GROMACS .gro file of N, CA and C in nm:
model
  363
    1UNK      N    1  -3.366  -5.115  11.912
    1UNK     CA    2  -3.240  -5.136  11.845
    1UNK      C    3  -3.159  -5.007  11.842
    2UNK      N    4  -3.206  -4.908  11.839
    2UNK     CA    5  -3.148  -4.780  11.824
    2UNK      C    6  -3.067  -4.752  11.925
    3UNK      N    7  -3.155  -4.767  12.060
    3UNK     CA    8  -3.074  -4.743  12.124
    3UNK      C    9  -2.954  -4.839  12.186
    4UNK      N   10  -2.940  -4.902  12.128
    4UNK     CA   11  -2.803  -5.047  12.159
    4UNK      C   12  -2.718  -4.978  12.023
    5UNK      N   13  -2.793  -4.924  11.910
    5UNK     CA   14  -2.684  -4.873  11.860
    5UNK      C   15  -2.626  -4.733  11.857
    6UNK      N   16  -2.677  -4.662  11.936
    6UNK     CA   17  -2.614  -4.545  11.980
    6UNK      C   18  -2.523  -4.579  12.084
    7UNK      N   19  -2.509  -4.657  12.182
    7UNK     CA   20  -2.489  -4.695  12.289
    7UNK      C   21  -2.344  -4.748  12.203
    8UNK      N   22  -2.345  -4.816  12.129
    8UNK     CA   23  -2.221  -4.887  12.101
    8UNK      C   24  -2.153  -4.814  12.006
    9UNK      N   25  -2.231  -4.693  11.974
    9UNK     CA   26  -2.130  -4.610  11.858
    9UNK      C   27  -2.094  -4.500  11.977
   10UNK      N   28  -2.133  -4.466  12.066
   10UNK     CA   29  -2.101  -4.394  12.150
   10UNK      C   30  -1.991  -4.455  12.221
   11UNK      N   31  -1.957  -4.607  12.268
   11UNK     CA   32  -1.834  -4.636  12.303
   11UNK      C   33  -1.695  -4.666  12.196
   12UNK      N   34  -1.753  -4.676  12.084
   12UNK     CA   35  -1.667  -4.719  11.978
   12UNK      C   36  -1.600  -4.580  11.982
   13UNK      N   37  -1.642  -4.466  11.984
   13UNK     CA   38  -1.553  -4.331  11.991
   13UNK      C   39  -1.486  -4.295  12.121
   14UNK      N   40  -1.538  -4.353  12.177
   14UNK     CA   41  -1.438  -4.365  12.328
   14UNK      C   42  -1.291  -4.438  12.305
   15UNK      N   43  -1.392  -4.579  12.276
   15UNK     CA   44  -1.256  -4.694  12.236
   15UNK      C   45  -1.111  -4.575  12.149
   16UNK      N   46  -1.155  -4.557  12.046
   16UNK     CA   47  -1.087  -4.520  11.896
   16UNK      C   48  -0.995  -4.381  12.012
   17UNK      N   49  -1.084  -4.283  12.036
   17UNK     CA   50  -1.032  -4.212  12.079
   17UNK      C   51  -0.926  -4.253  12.225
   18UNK      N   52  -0.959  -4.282  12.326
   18UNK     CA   53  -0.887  -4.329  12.385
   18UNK      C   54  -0.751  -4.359  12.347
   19UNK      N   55  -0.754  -4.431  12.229
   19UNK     CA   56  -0.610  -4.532  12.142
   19UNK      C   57  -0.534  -4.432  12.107
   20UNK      N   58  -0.561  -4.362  12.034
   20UNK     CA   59  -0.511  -4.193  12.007
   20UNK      C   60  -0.439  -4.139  12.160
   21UNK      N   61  -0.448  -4.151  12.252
   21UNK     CA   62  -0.396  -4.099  12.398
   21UNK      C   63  -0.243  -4.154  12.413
   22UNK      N   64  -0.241  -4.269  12.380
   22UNK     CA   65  -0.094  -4.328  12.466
   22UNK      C   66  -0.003  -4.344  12.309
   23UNK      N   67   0.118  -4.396  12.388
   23UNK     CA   68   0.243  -4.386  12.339
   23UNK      C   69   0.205  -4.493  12.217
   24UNK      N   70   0.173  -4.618  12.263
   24UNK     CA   71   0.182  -4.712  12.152
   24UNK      C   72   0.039  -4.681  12.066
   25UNK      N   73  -0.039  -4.576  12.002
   25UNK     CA   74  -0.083  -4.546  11.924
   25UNK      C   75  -0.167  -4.628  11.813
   26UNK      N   76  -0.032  -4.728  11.743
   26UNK     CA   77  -0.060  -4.792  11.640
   26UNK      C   78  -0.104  -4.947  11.687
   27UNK      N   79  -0.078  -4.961  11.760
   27UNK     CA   80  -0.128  -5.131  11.832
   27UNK      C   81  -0.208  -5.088  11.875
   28UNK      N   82  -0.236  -4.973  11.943
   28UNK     CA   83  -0.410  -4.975  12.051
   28UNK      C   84  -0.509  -4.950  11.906
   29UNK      N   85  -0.485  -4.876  11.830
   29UNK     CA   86  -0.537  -4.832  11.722
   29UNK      C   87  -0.629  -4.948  11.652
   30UNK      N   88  -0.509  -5.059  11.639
   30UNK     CA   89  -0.553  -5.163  11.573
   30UNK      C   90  -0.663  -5.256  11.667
   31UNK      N   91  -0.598  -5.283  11.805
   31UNK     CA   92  -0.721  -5.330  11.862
   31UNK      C   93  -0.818  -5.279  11.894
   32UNK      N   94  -0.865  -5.124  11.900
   32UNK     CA   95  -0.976  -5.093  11.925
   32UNK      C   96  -1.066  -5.071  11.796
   33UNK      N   97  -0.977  -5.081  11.695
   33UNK     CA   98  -1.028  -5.111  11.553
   33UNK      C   99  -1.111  -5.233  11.514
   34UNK      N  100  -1.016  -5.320  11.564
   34UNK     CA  101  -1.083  -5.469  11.548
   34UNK      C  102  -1.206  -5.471  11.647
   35UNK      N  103  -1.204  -5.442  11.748
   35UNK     CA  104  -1.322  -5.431  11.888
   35UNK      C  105  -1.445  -5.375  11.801
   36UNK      N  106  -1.407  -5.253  11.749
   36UNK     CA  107  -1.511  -5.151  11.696
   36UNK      C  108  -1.607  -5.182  11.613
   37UNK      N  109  -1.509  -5.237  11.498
   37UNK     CA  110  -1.570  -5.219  11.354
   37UNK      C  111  -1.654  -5.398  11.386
   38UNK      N  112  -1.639  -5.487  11.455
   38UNK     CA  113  -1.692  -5.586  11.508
   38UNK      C  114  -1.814  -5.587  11.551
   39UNK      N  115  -1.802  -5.479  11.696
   39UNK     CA  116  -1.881  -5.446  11.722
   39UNK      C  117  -2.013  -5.321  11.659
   40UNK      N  118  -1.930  -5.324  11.592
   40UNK     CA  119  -2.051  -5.232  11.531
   40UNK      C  120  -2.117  -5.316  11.418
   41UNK      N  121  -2.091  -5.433  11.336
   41UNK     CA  122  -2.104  -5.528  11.284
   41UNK      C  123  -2.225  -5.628  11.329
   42UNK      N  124  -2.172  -5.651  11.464
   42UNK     CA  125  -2.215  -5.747  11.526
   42UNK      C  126  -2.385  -5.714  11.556
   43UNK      N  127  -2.387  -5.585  11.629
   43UNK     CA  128  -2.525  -5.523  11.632
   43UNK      C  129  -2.630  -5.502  11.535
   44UNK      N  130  -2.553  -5.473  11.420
   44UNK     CA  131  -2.669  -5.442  11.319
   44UNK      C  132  -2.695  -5.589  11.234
   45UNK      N  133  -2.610  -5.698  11.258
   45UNK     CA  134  -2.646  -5.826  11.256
   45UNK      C  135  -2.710  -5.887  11.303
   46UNK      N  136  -2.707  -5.866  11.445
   46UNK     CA  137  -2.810  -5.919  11.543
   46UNK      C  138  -2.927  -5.885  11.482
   47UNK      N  139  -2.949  -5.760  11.465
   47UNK     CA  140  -3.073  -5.662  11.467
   47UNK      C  141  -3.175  -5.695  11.351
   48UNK      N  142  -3.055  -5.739  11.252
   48UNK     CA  143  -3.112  -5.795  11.103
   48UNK      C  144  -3.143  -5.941  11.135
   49UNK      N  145  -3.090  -6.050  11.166
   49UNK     CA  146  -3.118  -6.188  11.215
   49UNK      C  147  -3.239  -6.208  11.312
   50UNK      N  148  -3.296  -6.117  11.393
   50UNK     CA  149  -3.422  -6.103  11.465
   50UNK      C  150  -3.495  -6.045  11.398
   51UNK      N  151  -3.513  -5.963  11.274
   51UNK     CA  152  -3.645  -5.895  11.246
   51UNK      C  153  -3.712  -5.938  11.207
   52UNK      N  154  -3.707  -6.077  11.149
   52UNK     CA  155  -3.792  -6.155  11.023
   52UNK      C  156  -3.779  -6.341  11.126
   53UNK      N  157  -3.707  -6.348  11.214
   53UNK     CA  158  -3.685  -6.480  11.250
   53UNK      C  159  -3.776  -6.517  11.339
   54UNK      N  160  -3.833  -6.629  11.297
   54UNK     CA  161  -3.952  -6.692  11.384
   54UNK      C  162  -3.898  -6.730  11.535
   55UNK      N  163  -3.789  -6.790  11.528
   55UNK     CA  164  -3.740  -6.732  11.693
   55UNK      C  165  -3.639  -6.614  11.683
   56UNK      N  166  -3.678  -6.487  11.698
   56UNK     CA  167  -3.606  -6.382  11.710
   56UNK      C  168  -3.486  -6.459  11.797
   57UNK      N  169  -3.454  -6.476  11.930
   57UNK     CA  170  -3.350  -6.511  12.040
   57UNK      C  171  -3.259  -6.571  11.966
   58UNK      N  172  -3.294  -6.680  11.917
   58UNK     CA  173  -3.216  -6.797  11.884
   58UNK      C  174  -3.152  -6.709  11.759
   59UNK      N  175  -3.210  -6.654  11.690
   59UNK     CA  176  -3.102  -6.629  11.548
   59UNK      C  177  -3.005  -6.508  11.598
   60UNK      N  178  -3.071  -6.438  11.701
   60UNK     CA  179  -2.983  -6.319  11.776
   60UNK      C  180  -2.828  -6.356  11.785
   61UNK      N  181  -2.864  -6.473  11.860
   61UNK     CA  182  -2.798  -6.604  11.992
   61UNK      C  183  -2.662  -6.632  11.844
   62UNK      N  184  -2.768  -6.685  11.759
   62UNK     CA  185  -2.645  -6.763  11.652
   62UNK      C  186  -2.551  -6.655  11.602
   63UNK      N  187  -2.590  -6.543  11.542
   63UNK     CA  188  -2.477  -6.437  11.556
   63UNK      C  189  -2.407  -6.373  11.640
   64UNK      N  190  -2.469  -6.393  11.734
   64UNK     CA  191  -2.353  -6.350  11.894
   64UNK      C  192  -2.272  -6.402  11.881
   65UNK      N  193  -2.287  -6.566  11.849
   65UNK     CA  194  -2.180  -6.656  11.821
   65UNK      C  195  -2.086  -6.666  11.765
   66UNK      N  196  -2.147  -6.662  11.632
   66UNK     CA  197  -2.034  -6.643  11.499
   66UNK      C  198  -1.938  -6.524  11.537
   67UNK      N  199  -1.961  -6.428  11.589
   67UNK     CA  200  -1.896  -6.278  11.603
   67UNK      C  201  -1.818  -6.296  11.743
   68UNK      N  202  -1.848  -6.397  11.811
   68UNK     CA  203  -1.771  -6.441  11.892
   68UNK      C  204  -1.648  -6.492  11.831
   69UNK      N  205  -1.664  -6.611  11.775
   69UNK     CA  206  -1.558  -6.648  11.681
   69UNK      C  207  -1.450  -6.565  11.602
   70UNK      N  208  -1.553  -6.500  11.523
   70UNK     CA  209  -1.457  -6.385  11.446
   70UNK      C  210  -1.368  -6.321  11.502
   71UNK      N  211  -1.441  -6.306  11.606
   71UNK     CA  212  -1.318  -6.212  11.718
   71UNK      C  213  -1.203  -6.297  11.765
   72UNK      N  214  -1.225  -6.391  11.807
   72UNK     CA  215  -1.145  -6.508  11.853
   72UNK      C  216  -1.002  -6.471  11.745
   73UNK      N  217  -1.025  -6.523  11.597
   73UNK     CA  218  -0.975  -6.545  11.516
   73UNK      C  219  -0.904  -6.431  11.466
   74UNK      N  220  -0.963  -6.284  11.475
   74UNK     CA  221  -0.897  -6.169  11.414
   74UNK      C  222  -0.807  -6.133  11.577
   75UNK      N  223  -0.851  -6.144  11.674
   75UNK     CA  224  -0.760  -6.088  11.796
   75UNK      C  225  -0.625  -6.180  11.822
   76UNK      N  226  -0.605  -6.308  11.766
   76UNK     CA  227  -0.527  -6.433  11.747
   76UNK      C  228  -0.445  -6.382  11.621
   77UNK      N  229  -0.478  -6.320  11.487
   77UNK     CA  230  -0.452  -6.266  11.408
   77UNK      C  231  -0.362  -6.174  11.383
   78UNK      N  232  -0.493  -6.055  11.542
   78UNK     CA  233  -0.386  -5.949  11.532
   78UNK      C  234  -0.223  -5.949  11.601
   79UNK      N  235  -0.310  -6.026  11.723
   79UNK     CA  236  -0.157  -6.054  11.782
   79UNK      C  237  -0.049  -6.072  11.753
   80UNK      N  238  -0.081  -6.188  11.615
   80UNK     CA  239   0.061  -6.216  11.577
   80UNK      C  240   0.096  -6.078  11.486
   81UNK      N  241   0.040  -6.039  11.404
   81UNK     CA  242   0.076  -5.909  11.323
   81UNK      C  243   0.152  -5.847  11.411
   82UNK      N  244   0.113  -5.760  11.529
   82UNK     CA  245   0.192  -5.682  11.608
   82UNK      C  246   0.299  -5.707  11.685
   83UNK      N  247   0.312  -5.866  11.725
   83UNK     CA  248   0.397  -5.903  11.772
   83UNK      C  249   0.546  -5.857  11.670
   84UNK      N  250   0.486  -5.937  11.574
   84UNK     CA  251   0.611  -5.998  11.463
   84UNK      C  252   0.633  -5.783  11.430
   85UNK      N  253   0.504  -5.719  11.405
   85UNK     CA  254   0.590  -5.579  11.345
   85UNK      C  255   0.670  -5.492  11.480
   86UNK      N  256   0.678  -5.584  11.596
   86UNK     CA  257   0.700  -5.533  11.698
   86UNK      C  258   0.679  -5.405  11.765
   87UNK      N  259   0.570  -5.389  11.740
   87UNK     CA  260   0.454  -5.297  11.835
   87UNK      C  261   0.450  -5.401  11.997
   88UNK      N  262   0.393  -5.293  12.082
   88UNK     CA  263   0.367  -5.363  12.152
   88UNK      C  264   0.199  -5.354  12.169
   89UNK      N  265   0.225  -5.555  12.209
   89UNK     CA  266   0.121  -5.665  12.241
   89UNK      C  267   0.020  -5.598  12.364
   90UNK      N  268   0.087  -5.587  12.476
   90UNK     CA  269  -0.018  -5.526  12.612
   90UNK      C  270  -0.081  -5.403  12.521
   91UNK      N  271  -0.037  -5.306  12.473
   91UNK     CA  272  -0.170  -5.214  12.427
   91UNK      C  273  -0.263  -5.283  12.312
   92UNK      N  274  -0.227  -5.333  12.224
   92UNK     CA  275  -0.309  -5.410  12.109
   92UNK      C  276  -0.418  -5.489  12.223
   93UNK      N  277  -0.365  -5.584  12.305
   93UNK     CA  278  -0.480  -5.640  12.410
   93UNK      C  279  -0.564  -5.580  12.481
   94UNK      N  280  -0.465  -5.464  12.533
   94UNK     CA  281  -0.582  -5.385  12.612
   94UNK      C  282  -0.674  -5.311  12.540
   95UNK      N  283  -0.598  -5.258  12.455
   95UNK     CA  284  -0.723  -5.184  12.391
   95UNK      C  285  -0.804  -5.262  12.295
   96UNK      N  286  -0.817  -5.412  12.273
   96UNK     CA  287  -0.928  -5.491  12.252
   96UNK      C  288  -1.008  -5.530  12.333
   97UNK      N  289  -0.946  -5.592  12.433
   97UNK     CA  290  -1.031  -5.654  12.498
   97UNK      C  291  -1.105  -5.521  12.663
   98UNK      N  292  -1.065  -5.447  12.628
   98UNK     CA  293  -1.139  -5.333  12.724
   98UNK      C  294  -1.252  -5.264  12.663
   99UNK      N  295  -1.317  -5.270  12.521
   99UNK     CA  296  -1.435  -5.225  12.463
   99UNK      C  297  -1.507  -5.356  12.448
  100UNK      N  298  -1.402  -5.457  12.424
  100UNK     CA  299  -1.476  -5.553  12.369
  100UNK      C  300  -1.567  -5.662  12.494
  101UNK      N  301  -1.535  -5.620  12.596
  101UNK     CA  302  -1.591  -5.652  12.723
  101UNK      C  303  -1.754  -5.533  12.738
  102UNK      N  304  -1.741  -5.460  12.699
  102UNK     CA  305  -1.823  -5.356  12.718
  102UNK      C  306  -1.949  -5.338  12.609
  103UNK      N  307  -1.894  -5.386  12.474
  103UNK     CA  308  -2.008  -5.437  12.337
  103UNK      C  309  -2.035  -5.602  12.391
  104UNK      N  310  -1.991  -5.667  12.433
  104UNK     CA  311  -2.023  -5.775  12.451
  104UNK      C  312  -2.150  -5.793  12.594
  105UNK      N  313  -2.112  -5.687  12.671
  105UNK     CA  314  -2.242  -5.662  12.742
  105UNK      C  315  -2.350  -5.548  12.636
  106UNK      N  316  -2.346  -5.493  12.558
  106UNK     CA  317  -2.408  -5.380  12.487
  106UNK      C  318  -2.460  -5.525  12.426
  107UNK      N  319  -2.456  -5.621  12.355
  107UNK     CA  320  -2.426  -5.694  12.236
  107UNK      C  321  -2.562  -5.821  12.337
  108UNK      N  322  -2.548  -5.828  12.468
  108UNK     CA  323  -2.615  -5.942  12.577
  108UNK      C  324  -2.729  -5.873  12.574
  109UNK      N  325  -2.777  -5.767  12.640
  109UNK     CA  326  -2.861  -5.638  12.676
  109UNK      C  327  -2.927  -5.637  12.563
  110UNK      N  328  -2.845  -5.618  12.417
  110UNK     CA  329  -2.966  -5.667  12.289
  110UNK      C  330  -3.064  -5.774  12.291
  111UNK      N  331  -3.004  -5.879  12.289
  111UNK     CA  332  -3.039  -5.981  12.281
  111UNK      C  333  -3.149  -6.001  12.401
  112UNK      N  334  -3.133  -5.965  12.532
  112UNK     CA  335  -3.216  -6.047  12.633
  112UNK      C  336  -3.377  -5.942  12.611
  113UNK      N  337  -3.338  -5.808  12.576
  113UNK     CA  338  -3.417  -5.742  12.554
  113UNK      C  339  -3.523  -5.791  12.446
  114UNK      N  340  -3.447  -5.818  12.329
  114UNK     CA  341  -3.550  -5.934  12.255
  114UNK      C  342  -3.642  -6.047  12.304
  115UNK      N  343  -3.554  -6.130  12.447
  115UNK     CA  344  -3.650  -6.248  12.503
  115UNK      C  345  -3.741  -6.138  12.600
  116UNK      N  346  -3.748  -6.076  12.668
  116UNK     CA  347  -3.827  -5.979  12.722
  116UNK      C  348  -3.955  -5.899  12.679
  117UNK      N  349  -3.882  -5.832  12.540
  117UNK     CA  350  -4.020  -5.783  12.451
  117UNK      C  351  -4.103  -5.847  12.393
  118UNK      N  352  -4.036  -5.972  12.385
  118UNK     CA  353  -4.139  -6.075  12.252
  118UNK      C  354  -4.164  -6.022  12.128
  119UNK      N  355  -4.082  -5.886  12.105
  119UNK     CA  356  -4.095  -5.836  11.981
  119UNK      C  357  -3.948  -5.877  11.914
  120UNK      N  358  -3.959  -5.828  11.803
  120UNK     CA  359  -3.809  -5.815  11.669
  120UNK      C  360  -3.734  -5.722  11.685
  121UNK      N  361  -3.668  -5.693  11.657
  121UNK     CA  362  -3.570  -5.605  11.653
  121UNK      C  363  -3.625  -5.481  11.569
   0.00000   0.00000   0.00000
């Protein structure tokens, strides 16, 4: 587990920092915010839902899910926020969905590693 969560706190400062680089600042800010704090969420959820679960996978599996959703719902969210405060939309997207492609493999790699070890988290 440790190391899926170094791994994803090590990109979450990429993400964050990165956003800090360009012009639109406050929209990348926010989506690599939402990506981040998700993803960093999402892992130590996983991690907690496998330690004690008689099928480790499957309860992994069901919070992948839910945090799938969440995301769904806060990136649908944010959009409209930034739209309407008229920031711009292409950095809020990109800078979500370019970490969030990257924890979502960090986030798979947990999980399969669980069907692999036959151990818990």
């Amino acid at each position: 587990m440790r190391h899926f969560a170094k791994l994803t706190a090590l990109v979450a400062a990429l993400a964050i920092g990165g956003s800090l680089l360009g012009a639109d600042r406050r929209a990348a800010l926010m989506g690599s915010g939402i990506a981040t704090l998700t993803a960093l969420a999402s892992i130590w959820a996983i991690a907690r839902a496998a330690r004690g679960a008689r099928k480790p996978v499957q309860a992994a599996l069901l919070v992948f899910t839910v945090f799938f959703l969440v995301r769904i719902l806060l990136v649908a969210l944010g959009t409209a926020l930034v739209a309407r405060s008229g920031l711009n939309v292409l950095a809020f997207v990109a800078a979500f969905f370019v970490p969030y492609f990257v924890f979502s493999a960090i986030e798979g790699a947990f999980v399969h590693s669980l069907a692999r070890s036959g151990t818990t988290a």
